[in-house]
Short mmCIF file of C-alpha atoms in Angstrom, two decimals:
data_model
loop_
_atom_site.label_atom_id
_atom_site.label_comp_id
_atom_site.label_asym_id
_atom_site.label_seq_id
_atom_site.Cartn_x
_atom_site.Cartn_y
_atom_site.Cartn_z
CA UNK G 1 -23.45 -1.57 -50.10
CA UNK G 2 -22.81 1.73 -51.85
CA UNK G 3 -21.27 4.80 -50.22
CA UNK G 4 -24.59 6.66 -50.62
CA UNK G 5 -26.42 3.94 -48.70
CA UNK G 6 -23.81 4.03 -45.93
CA UNK G 7 -24.14 7.81 -45.71
CA UNK G 8 -27.92 7.46 -45.29
CA UNK G 9 -27.33 4.97 -42.49
CA UNK G 10 -24.88 7.37 -40.83
CA UNK G 11 -27.37 10.26 -41.10
CA UNK G 12 -29.84 8.14 -39.14
CA UNK G 13 -27.22 7.08 -36.59
CA UNK G 14 -28.15 8.21 -33.07
CA UNK G 15 -24.64 9.40 -32.15
CA UNK G 16 -23.17 10.66 -35.43
CA UNK G 17 -26.28 11.74 -37.32
CA UNK G 18 -25.86 15.43 -36.45
CA UNK G 19 -22.41 15.69 -38.07
CA UNK G 20 -21.96 17.51 -41.40
CA UNK G 21 -22.83 15.47 -44.48
CA UNK G 22 -19.36 15.84 -46.00
CA UNK G 23 -17.77 14.38 -42.89
CA UNK G 24 -20.19 11.45 -42.86
CA UNK G 25 -19.34 10.88 -46.52
CA UNK G 26 -15.65 10.73 -45.64
CA UNK G 27 -16.39 8.15 -42.91
CA UNK G 28 -18.51 6.09 -45.34
CA UNK G 29 -15.78 6.12 -47.99
CA UNK G 30 -13.05 4.95 -45.59
CA UNK G 31 -15.06 2.55 -43.47
CA UNK G 32 -15.74 -1.15 -43.89
CA UNK G 33 -19.21 -2.58 -43.17
CA UNK G 34 -18.94 -5.72 -41.06
CA UNK G 35 -21.45 -8.16 -39.61
CA UNK G 36 -21.09 -10.18 -36.42
CA UNK G 37 -23.15 -13.28 -35.55
CA UNK G 38 -24.44 -13.91 -31.99
CA UNK G 39 -21.89 -15.52 -29.70
CA UNK G 40 -18.88 -14.24 -31.62
CA UNK G 41 -15.98 -13.09 -29.45
CA UNK G 42 -14.90 -9.80 -30.98
CA UNK G 43 -11.99 -9.13 -28.67
CA UNK G 44 -10.34 -10.81 -25.72
CA UNK G 45 -8.79 -9.33 -22.64
CA UNK G 46 -5.22 -8.09 -23.19
CA UNK G 47 -5.57 -8.21 -26.99
CA UNK G 48 -4.63 -5.18 -29.12
CA UNK G 49 -7.56 -2.87 -29.92
CA UNK G 50 -7.23 -1.69 -33.53
CA UNK G 51 -10.75 -0.78 -34.75
CA UNK G 52 -13.33 1.94 -34.27
CA UNK G 53 -16.88 0.55 -34.45
CA UNK G 54 -19.95 2.56 -35.49
CA UNK G 55 -22.81 0.25 -34.54
CA UNK G 56 -25.95 0.32 -36.69
CA UNK G 57 -27.73 -2.60 -35.04
CA UNK G 58 -27.29 -5.44 -32.57
CA UNK G 59 -25.91 -5.60 -29.07
CA UNK G 60 -22.39 -6.19 -27.72
CA UNK G 61 -21.32 -6.77 -24.11
CA UNK G 62 -17.90 -6.28 -22.55
CA UNK G 63 -16.94 -8.48 -19.62
CA UNK G 64 -13.98 -7.92 -17.33
CA UNK G 65 -12.30 -10.25 -14.88
CA UNK G 66 -12.35 -8.38 -11.57
CA UNK G 67 -10.60 -11.08 -9.55
CA UNK G 68 -13.83 -12.57 -8.20
CA UNK G 69 -14.96 -13.64 -11.66
CA UNK G 70 -16.22 -12.08 -14.88
CA UNK G 71 -18.61 -9.15 -14.66
CA UNK G 72 -20.39 -7.22 -17.41
CA UNK G 73 -19.00 -3.71 -17.40
CA UNK G 74 -20.56 -2.20 -20.48
CA UNK G 75 -23.11 -2.80 -23.21
CA UNK G 76 -23.22 -1.35 -26.71
CA UNK G 77 -26.27 -1.21 -28.99
CA UNK G 78 -27.17 0.18 -32.38
CA UNK G 79 -26.50 3.92 -32.41
CA UNK G 80 -23.36 3.68 -30.24
CA UNK G 81 -19.72 4.11 -31.14
CA UNK G 82 -17.13 1.96 -29.41
CA UNK G 83 -13.74 0.35 -29.81
CA UNK G 84 -10.74 2.57 -30.53
CA UNK G 85 -11.90 6.22 -30.44
CA UNK G 86 -9.92 9.32 -31.57
CA UNK G 87 -7.30 10.51 -29.05
CA UNK G 88 -7.92 7.48 -26.87
CA UNK G 89 -4.87 6.02 -25.13
CA UNK G 90 -6.49 2.59 -25.26
CA UNK G 91 -4.11 0.04 -26.71
CA UNK G 92 -4.91 -3.23 -24.95
CA UNK G 93 -8.43 -4.42 -24.25
CA UNK G 94 -9.37 -4.54 -20.55
CA UNK G 95 -12.05 -7.14 -21.18
CA UNK G 96 -13.71 -9.59 -23.51
CA UNK G 97 -16.37 -8.34 -25.94
CA UNK G 98 -19.07 -10.79 -27.02
CA UNK G 99 -21.88 -10.35 -29.56
CA UNK G 100 -25.24 -10.83 -27.82
CA UNK G 101 -27.45 -10.08 -30.82
CA UNK G 102 -26.62 -10.07 -34.53
CA UNK G 103 -24.72 -6.82 -35.07
CA UNK G 104 -23.78 -4.66 -38.03
CA UNK G 105 -21.13 -1.95 -37.80
CA UNK G 106 -19.02 0.35 -39.92
CA UNK G 107 -15.38 0.04 -38.86
CA UNK G 108 -12.32 2.23 -39.24
CA UNK G 109 -8.85 0.87 -38.56
CA UNK G 110 -6.27 2.48 -36.28
CA UNK G 111 -4.31 3.78 -39.29
CA UNK G 112 -7.39 5.77 -40.44
CA UNK G 113 -7.80 7.73 -37.18
CA UNK G 114 -5.17 10.45 -37.82
CA UNK G 115 -6.85 11.28 -41.14
CA UNK G 116 -10.27 11.18 -39.46
CA UNK G 117 -9.24 13.83 -36.92
CA UNK G 118 -7.84 16.05 -39.72
CA UNK G 119 -10.81 15.80 -42.07
CA UNK G 120 -13.80 15.29 -39.75
CA UNK G 121 -13.75 17.84 -36.95
CA UNK G 122 -17.40 17.43 -35.88
CA UNK G 123 -17.30 13.62 -36.04
CA UNK G 124 -14.10 13.66 -33.98
CA UNK G 125 -15.64 16.00 -31.38
CA UNK G 126 -18.72 13.75 -31.06
CA UNK G 127 -16.51 10.69 -30.57
CA UNK G 128 -14.36 12.45 -27.97
CA UNK G 129 -17.54 13.25 -26.03
CA UNK G 130 -18.54 9.59 -26.34
CA UNK G 131 -15.12 8.55 -25.05
CA UNK G 132 -15.48 10.91 -22.08
CA UNK G 133 -18.89 9.41 -21.25
CA UNK G 134 -17.43 5.93 -21.57
CA UNK G 135 -14.61 6.80 -19.17
CA UNK G 136 -17.08 8.33 -16.72
CA UNK G 137 -19.28 5.23 -16.77
CA UNK G 138 -16.26 2.99 -16.38
CA UNK G 139 -14.91 5.01 -13.45
CA UNK G 140 -18.29 5.07 -11.74
CA UNK G 141 -18.77 1.34 -12.22
CA UNK G 142 -15.24 0.51 -11.09
CA UNK G 143 -15.57 2.71 -8.01
CA UNK G 144 -18.89 1.10 -7.13
CA UNK G 145 -17.42 -2.39 -7.53
CA UNK G 146 -14.40 -1.55 -5.42
CA UNK G 147 -16.62 -0.05 -2.74
CA UNK G 148 -18.74 -3.20 -2.68
CA UNK G 149 -15.64 -5.39 -2.45
CA UNK G 150 -14.24 -3.22 0.33
CA UNK G 151 -17.60 -3.34 2.07
CA UNK G 152 -17.45 -7.13 1.89
CA UNK G 153 -13.99 -7.12 3.46
CA UNK G 154 -15.18 -4.66 6.08
CA UNK G 155 -18.24 -6.75 6.89
CA UNK G 156 -16.18 -9.93 7.15
CA UNK G 157 -13.62 -8.35 9.45
CA UNK G 158 -16.30 -6.59 11.49
CA UNK G 159 -18.25 -9.82 11.94
CA UNK G 160 -15.12 -11.48 13.29
CA UNK G 161 -14.31 -8.54 15.58
CA UNK G 162 -17.89 -8.27 16.88
CA UNK G 163 -18.20 -12.01 17.39
CA UNK G 164 -15.56 -12.12 20.13
CA UNK G 165 -17.03 -9.47 22.47
CA UNK G 166 -20.60 -10.53 21.64
CA UNK G 167 -19.83 -14.17 22.53
CA UNK G 168 -18.08 -13.03 25.70
CA UNK G 169 -21.09 -10.88 26.64
CA UNK G 170 -23.50 -13.81 26.17
CA UNK G 171 -21.26 -16.13 28.19
CA UNK G 172 -20.72 -13.59 30.97
CA UNK G 173 -24.42 -12.71 31.14
CA UNK G 174 -25.27 -16.37 31.75
CA UNK G 175 -22.51 -16.71 34.34
CA UNK G 176 -23.64 -13.48 36.00
CA UNK G 177 -27.10 -14.93 36.56
CA UNK G 178 -25.52 -18.04 38.15
CA UNK G 179 -23.28 -15.89 40.36
CA UNK G 180 -26.19 -13.76 41.54
CA UNK G 181 -28.20 -16.88 42.37
CA UNK G 182 -25.26 -18.26 44.36
CA UNK G 183 -24.79 -14.95 46.20
CA UNK G 184 -28.52 -14.79 47.03
CA UNK G 185 -28.48 -18.36 48.34
CA UNK G 186 -25.39 -17.57 50.45
CA UNK G 187 -27.11 -14.42 51.77
CA UNK G 188 -30.11 -16.50 52.93
CA UNK G 189 -27.83 -19.00 54.67
CA UNK G 190 -25.91 -16.12 56.24
CA UNK G 191 -29.09 -14.52 57.54
CA UNK G 192 -30.18 -17.85 59.05
CA UNK G 193 -26.85 -18.33 60.83
CA UNK G 194 -27.64 -15.65 63.42
CA UNK G 195 -24.38 -13.67 63.20
CA UNK G 196 -23.74 -10.91 65.70
CA UNK G 197 -23.38 -7.29 64.64
CA UNK G 198 -19.63 -7.51 65.22
CA UNK G 199 -19.32 -10.59 63.00
CA UNK G 200 -21.44 -9.00 60.26
CA UNK G 201 -19.34 -5.84 60.39
CA UNK G 202 -16.13 -7.85 60.11
CA UNK G 203 -17.50 -9.76 57.12
CA UNK G 204 -18.71 -6.56 55.45
CA UNK G 205 -15.33 -4.89 55.98
CA UNK G 206 -13.68 -7.64 53.95
CA UNK G 207 -16.38 -7.43 51.27
CA UNK G 208 -15.98 -3.65 50.92
CA UNK G 209 -12.18 -3.98 50.83
CA UNK G 210 -12.34 -6.58 48.05
CA UNK G 211 -14.89 -4.53 46.10
CA UNK G 212 -12.56 -1.50 46.18
CA UNK G 213 -9.46 -3.50 45.25
CA UNK G 214 -8.18 -3.69 41.67
CA UNK G 215 -8.86 -6.98 39.92
CA UNK G 216 -5.77 -9.18 39.91
CA UNK G 217 -4.04 -9.55 36.54
CA UNK G 218 -2.19 -12.81 36.92
CA UNK G 219 -0.78 -15.40 34.59
CA UNK G 220 -2.44 -18.77 34.37
CA UNK G 221 0.34 -20.31 36.48
CA UNK G 222 0.04 -17.65 39.22
CA UNK G 223 -3.74 -18.05 39.30
CA UNK G 224 -3.35 -21.82 39.56
CA UNK G 225 -1.00 -21.37 42.52
CA UNK G 226 -3.55 -19.09 44.23
CA UNK G 227 -6.32 -21.62 43.66
CA UNK G 228 -4.19 -24.37 45.23
CA UNK G 229 -3.41 -22.17 48.23
CA UNK G 230 -7.08 -21.21 48.74
CA UNK G 231 -8.23 -24.82 48.23
CA UNK G 232 -5.72 -26.00 50.83
CA UNK G 233 -6.91 -23.34 53.30
CA UNK G 234 -10.57 -24.33 52.78
CA UNK G 235 -9.71 -27.99 53.26
CA UNK G 236 -7.82 -27.22 56.48
CA UNK G 237 -10.91 -25.44 57.82
CA UNK G 238 -13.34 -28.16 56.73
CA UNK G 239 -15.20 -25.93 54.24
CA UNK G 240 -16.58 -27.79 51.20
CA UNK G 241 -19.35 -25.61 49.76
CA UNK G 242 -17.09 -22.74 48.67
CA UNK G 243 -15.48 -22.63 45.19
CA UNK G 244 -11.71 -22.07 45.53
CA UNK G 245 -11.69 -20.82 41.92
CA UNK G 246 -14.15 -18.01 42.72
CA UNK G 247 -12.21 -16.95 45.82
CA UNK G 248 -8.87 -17.14 44.02
CA UNK G 249 -10.13 -14.72 41.39
CA UNK G 250 -10.62 -12.03 44.07
CA UNK G 251 -7.86 -10.11 45.82
CA UNK G 252 -8.49 -11.90 49.12
CA UNK G 253 -5.34 -13.01 50.94
CA UNK G 254 -4.69 -15.96 53.24
CA UNK G 255 -4.24 -13.45 56.09
CA UNK G 256 -7.73 -12.03 55.44
CA UNK G 257 -9.15 -15.56 55.38
CA UNK G 258 -7.45 -16.26 58.71
CA UNK G 259 -8.97 -13.07 60.13
CA UNK G 260 -12.46 -14.15 59.07
CA UNK G 261 -11.88 -17.63 60.53
CA UNK G 262 -11.14 -16.04 63.90
CA UNK G 263 -14.49 -14.20 63.82
CA UNK G 264 -16.74 -16.82 62.23
CA UNK G 265 -17.05 -20.57 62.65
CA UNK G 266 -18.45 -23.55 60.78
CA UNK G 267 -21.42 -22.91 58.48
CA UNK G 268 -21.34 -19.20 59.24
CA UNK G 269 -17.80 -18.96 57.85
CA UNK G 270 -18.77 -21.05 54.80
CA UNK G 271 -21.87 -18.92 54.12
CA UNK G 272 -19.87 -15.72 54.55
CA UNK G 273 -17.17 -16.87 52.13
CA UNK G 274 -19.76 -17.97 49.56
CA UNK G 275 -21.45 -14.57 49.89
CA UNK G 276 -18.15 -12.77 49.37
CA UNK G 277 -17.16 -15.03 46.44
CA UNK G 278 -20.58 -14.68 44.76
CA UNK G 279 -20.50 -10.89 45.02
CA UNK G 280 -16.92 -10.70 43.77
CA UNK G 281 -17.74 -13.01 40.88
CA UNK G 282 -20.78 -10.89 39.94
CA UNK G 283 -18.69 -7.71 39.98
CA UNK G 284 -16.00 -9.37 37.86
CA UNK G 285 -18.55 -10.54 35.31
CA UNK G 286 -20.18 -7.09 35.23
CA UNK G 287 -16.72 -5.65 34.52
CA UNK G 288 -16.22 -8.11 31.64
CA UNK G 289 -19.69 -7.31 30.28
CA UNK G 290 -18.82 -3.63 30.34
CA UNK G 291 -15.56 -4.34 28.47
CA UNK G 292 -17.40 -6.35 25.80
CA UNK G 293 -20.10 -3.69 25.38
CA UNK G 294 -17.43 -0.97 25.20
CA UNK G 295 -15.58 -2.90 22.50
CA UNK G 296 -18.78 -3.36 20.48
CA UNK G 297 -19.61 0.34 20.86
CA UNK G 298 -16.08 1.29 19.76
CA UNK G 299 -16.33 -0.93 16.66
CA UNK G 300 -19.72 0.50 15.68
CA UNK G 301 -18.36 4.02 16.20
CA UNK G 302 -15.36 3.15 14.02
CA UNK G 303 -17.64 1.93 11.23
CA UNK G 304 -19.75 5.07 11.50
CA UNK G 305 -16.65 7.26 11.43
CA UNK G 306 -15.06 5.30 8.59
CA UNK G 307 -18.09 5.36 6.30
CA UNK G 308 -19.32 8.85 7.29
CA UNK G 309 -22.78 7.28 7.10
CA UNK G 310 -24.36 10.25 8.87
CA UNK G 311 -22.98 12.83 6.43
CA UNK G 312 -23.65 13.78 2.83
CA UNK G 313 -20.71 13.15 0.43
CA UNK G 314 -19.56 16.77 0.31
CA UNK G 315 -16.13 18.38 0.53
CA UNK G 316 -15.40 19.44 4.10
CA UNK G 317 -12.47 19.51 6.56
CA UNK G 318 -11.51 15.91 7.31
CA UNK G 319 -9.95 14.71 10.57
CA UNK G 320 -7.18 12.47 9.24
CA UNK G 321 -6.24 11.19 12.72
CA UNK G 322 -9.80 9.92 13.27
CA UNK G 323 -9.96 8.39 9.79
CA UNK G 324 -6.72 6.47 10.19
CA UNK G 325 -7.65 5.40 13.72
CA UNK G 326 -11.04 4.06 12.54
CA UNK G 327 -9.45 2.26 9.59
CA UNK G 328 -6.83 0.53 11.75
CA UNK G 329 -9.53 -0.45 14.26
CA UNK G 330 -11.54 -2.13 11.50
CA UNK G 331 -8.49 -4.02 10.21
CA UNK G 332 -7.23 -5.24 13.59
CA UNK G 333 -9.06 -8.53 13.12
CA UNK G 334 -7.26 -9.25 9.85
CA UNK G 335 -3.95 -8.21 11.39
CA UNK G 336 -4.56 -10.51 14.34
CA UNK G 337 -5.23 -13.51 12.09
CA UNK G 338 -1.81 -13.03 10.46
CA UNK G 339 -0.12 -12.02 13.71
CA UNK G 340 0.88 -8.76 12.02
CA UNK G 341 1.25 -5.74 14.28
CA UNK G 342 0.10 -2.27 13.19
CA UNK G 343 1.74 0.87 14.55
CA UNK G 344 -0.17 4.13 14.14
CA UNK G 345 1.93 7.25 14.68
CA UNK G 346 -0.15 10.36 14.00
CA UNK G 347 0.15 13.63 15.96
CA UNK G 348 -3.17 14.30 17.74
CA UNK G 349 -3.21 17.94 16.63
CA UNK G 350 -2.51 17.32 12.96
CA UNK G 351 -4.46 19.81 10.76
CA UNK G 352 -7.38 18.62 8.60
CA UNK G 353 -7.49 18.32 4.84
CA UNK G 354 -10.42 19.23 2.61
CA UNK G 355 -12.16 16.28 1.02
CA UNK G 356 -14.95 13.72 1.06
CA UNK G 357 -14.41 11.72 4.24
CA UNK G 358 -15.68 8.36 2.97
CA UNK G 359 -13.45 8.59 -0.12
CA UNK G 360 -10.33 9.57 1.86
CA UNK G 361 -10.94 6.66 4.24
CA UNK G 362 -11.25 4.37 1.21
CA UNK G 363 -7.65 5.32 0.36
CA UNK G 364 -6.44 4.34 3.85
CA UNK G 365 -8.46 1.10 3.80
CA UNK G 366 -7.01 -0.04 0.46
CA UNK G 367 -3.41 0.86 1.26
CA UNK G 368 -3.35 -0.59 4.80
CA UNK G 369 -5.24 -3.70 3.66
CA UNK G 370 -2.68 -4.22 0.88
CA UNK G 371 0.15 -3.72 3.39
CA UNK G 372 -1.35 -6.43 5.62
CA UNK G 373 -1.57 -8.75 2.62
CA UNK G 374 2.09 -8.10 1.79
CA UNK G 375 3.44 -8.43 5.34
CA UNK G 376 4.59 -11.92 6.37
CA UNK G 377 3.22 -13.66 9.50
CA UNK G 378 4.56 -11.93 12.63
CA UNK G 379 5.43 -8.95 10.41
CA UNK G 380 4.77 -5.28 10.94
CA UNK G 381 2.88 -2.44 9.25
CA UNK G 382 3.60 1.16 10.18
CA UNK G 383 1.26 4.09 9.47
CA UNK G 384 2.59 7.62 10.02
CA UNK G 385 1.45 11.14 9.22
CA UNK G 386 3.38 14.39 9.20
CA UNK G 387 3.22 17.94 7.86
CA UNK G 388 5.45 18.73 4.90
CA UNK G 389 5.22 22.37 3.88
CA UNK G 390 1.60 23.07 2.97
CA UNK G 391 0.69 19.39 2.68
CA UNK G 392 -0.12 16.41 4.85
CA UNK G 393 1.89 13.27 4.08
CA UNK G 394 0.63 9.85 5.16
CA UNK G 395 3.00 6.89 4.81
CA UNK G 396 2.05 3.21 4.93
CA UNK G 397 5.06 0.90 5.24
CA UNK G 398 5.14 -2.91 5.25
CA UNK G 399 7.98 -5.39 5.63
CA UNK G 400 6.87 -7.69 2.82
CA UNK G 401 8.87 -9.01 -0.14
CA UNK G 402 8.50 -5.80 -2.13
CA UNK G 403 7.04 -5.03 -5.55
CA UNK G 404 8.95 -6.57 -8.47
CA UNK G 405 10.67 -3.95 -10.63
CA UNK G 406 9.06 -5.28 -13.81
CA UNK G 407 5.51 -4.56 -12.54
CA UNK G 408 6.17 -1.34 -10.61
CA UNK G 409 5.01 0.86 -13.52
CA UNK G 410 1.70 -1.04 -13.82
CA UNK G 411 0.49 -1.22 -10.21
CA UNK G 412 -1.85 1.78 -10.64
CA UNK G 413 -3.35 0.42 -13.89
CA UNK G 414 -6.98 -0.71 -13.65
CA UNK G 415 -7.43 -4.48 -13.31
CA UNK G 416 -3.73 -5.12 -12.79
CA UNK G 417 -3.04 -7.30 -9.77
CA UNK G 418 -0.26 -9.57 -8.57
CA UNK G 419 -2.60 -11.48 -6.25
CA UNK G 420 -4.06 -14.90 -6.95
CA UNK G 421 -7.37 -15.17 -8.82
CA UNK G 422 -10.20 -14.43 -6.43
CA UNK G 423 -7.98 -12.53 -4.00
CA UNK G 424 -7.65 -9.18 -5.73
CA UNK G 425 -9.60 -7.11 -8.23
CA UNK G 426 -6.83 -4.93 -9.57
CA UNK G 427 -9.10 -1.96 -8.88
CA UNK G 428 -7.82 -0.92 -5.45
CA UNK G 429 -4.77 1.12 -6.41
CA UNK G 430 -6.48 2.53 -9.49
CA UNK G 431 -9.31 3.79 -7.27
CA UNK G 432 -6.78 5.11 -4.73
CA UNK G 433 -4.99 7.06 -7.48
CA UNK G 434 -8.27 8.49 -8.81
CA UNK G 435 -9.41 9.59 -5.34
CA UNK G 436 -6.05 11.17 -4.53
CA UNK G 437 -6.03 12.97 -7.90
CA UNK G 438 -9.56 14.28 -7.34
CA UNK G 439 -8.40 15.72 -4.01
CA UNK G 440 -5.49 17.53 -5.74
CA UNK G 441 -2.98 15.21 -4.07
CA UNK G 442 -0.14 12.92 -5.08
CA UNK G 443 0.71 9.28 -4.44
CA UNK G 444 4.01 7.52 -4.98
CA UNK G 445 5.69 4.33 -3.90
CA UNK G 446 9.18 3.06 -3.12
CA UNK G 447 9.82 -0.63 -2.77
CA UNK G 448 12.62 -3.05 -2.11
CA UNK G 449 12.68 -6.48 -0.46
CA UNK G 450 11.72 -6.04 3.17
CA UNK G 451 10.25 -2.54 2.80
CA UNK G 452 7.49 -1.05 0.67
CA UNK G 453 6.30 2.48 1.36
CA UNK G 454 3.26 4.21 -0.15
CA UNK G 455 3.15 7.97 0.39
CA UNK G 456 -0.02 10.02 -0.02
CA UNK G 457 0.35 13.81 -0.08
CA UNK G 458 -2.78 15.96 0.35
CA UNK G 459 -3.05 19.76 0.60
CA UNK G 460 -3.97 21.04 4.07
CA UNK G 461 -7.47 22.49 4.40
CA UNK G 462 -6.33 26.00 5.20
CA UNK G 463 -4.23 26.07 2.01
CA UNK G 464 -7.14 25.36 -0.32
#
């Protein structure tokens, strides 16, 4: 194909067609027209990128391995420019580019780009704009993917955390119905026993005293000893229809049982004890139901606070203490599975920073989640915050094996990960860095075996 024909094709090109004719002529003279059949792999991940492509026709797709498998990140069609663009720092391909439909493109090699920028100002400017758009699309797509992955982690951990109190609530609700039935049956038997006012008052005194007493917090061995003592007392008094387990779980003492035995006899004593035990059991189960419901409410509140689901994504003063607290609450399930403890040391009156709450919390989620991954079983993760001059500094420290020196300079690169395939995307720290940069902050890391510390520095709200 002649240079004149290539120039005509460039004039009709959607991206470059508005450039001056002399510049398009220069591109046509120095370019090479290439054709690519469907299915051809034009570039693989981690290979050197050494060509600029001006696509005239066809369709190319770029796929990246995000840890959970390959995903299409971008698509290029006739009228686009792709590959190595002027002033781009791209050296190694982040993905694999495959030809979907027969494609034709004019290519310039890496060695031609310096001359292109000197001789073709308008073409260079157009390509820089295209590179900026490409970076914006990539950042948006990567952020969306990382958010979805984090949401999956959050949902998994939340499901585990909610399952425990929800299961306890279902179990306790069923037991509560049984306890109420038993207490009602005991109340009927008690009413039929014809107790005197003095006997009823004595029985009610014990009931009120037990209701006002704190629930016993005993070890399994201590509770077993109490059950044996109560069972022995019941046996000595010929009482068979009272559960020693239910009585042992109250604060009733052997002395109180002896006092009741002096006031009541036979079936009246048995009915009174069953009434007391049933009521105490119902109160205990109501207490456990309240604990389970409170835990569920706290988890839902943490999710709401973490995601800022009730707020528009605008810059506003952010309560860092609340954000860190919510994040740790949502990761307690994961920490518990590994038997890793998390210490949160944040002054309650720490000043806010300006930012988008959901994005700032994404930083804490990624860094604390990574710290939990790094920490060994029975290890420890420490999260602290302090004021340093006009900035807030948040530190996340783990006691893991540390980051190898040879990869330290790459940990913030997109798609770089030291985790096994399927366990990490390589996007987390890249997203963290981008969010911190967009909030005019800084992030750095120090690591050695047994201690890795990430430090995030953000300007205080009143300094902005």
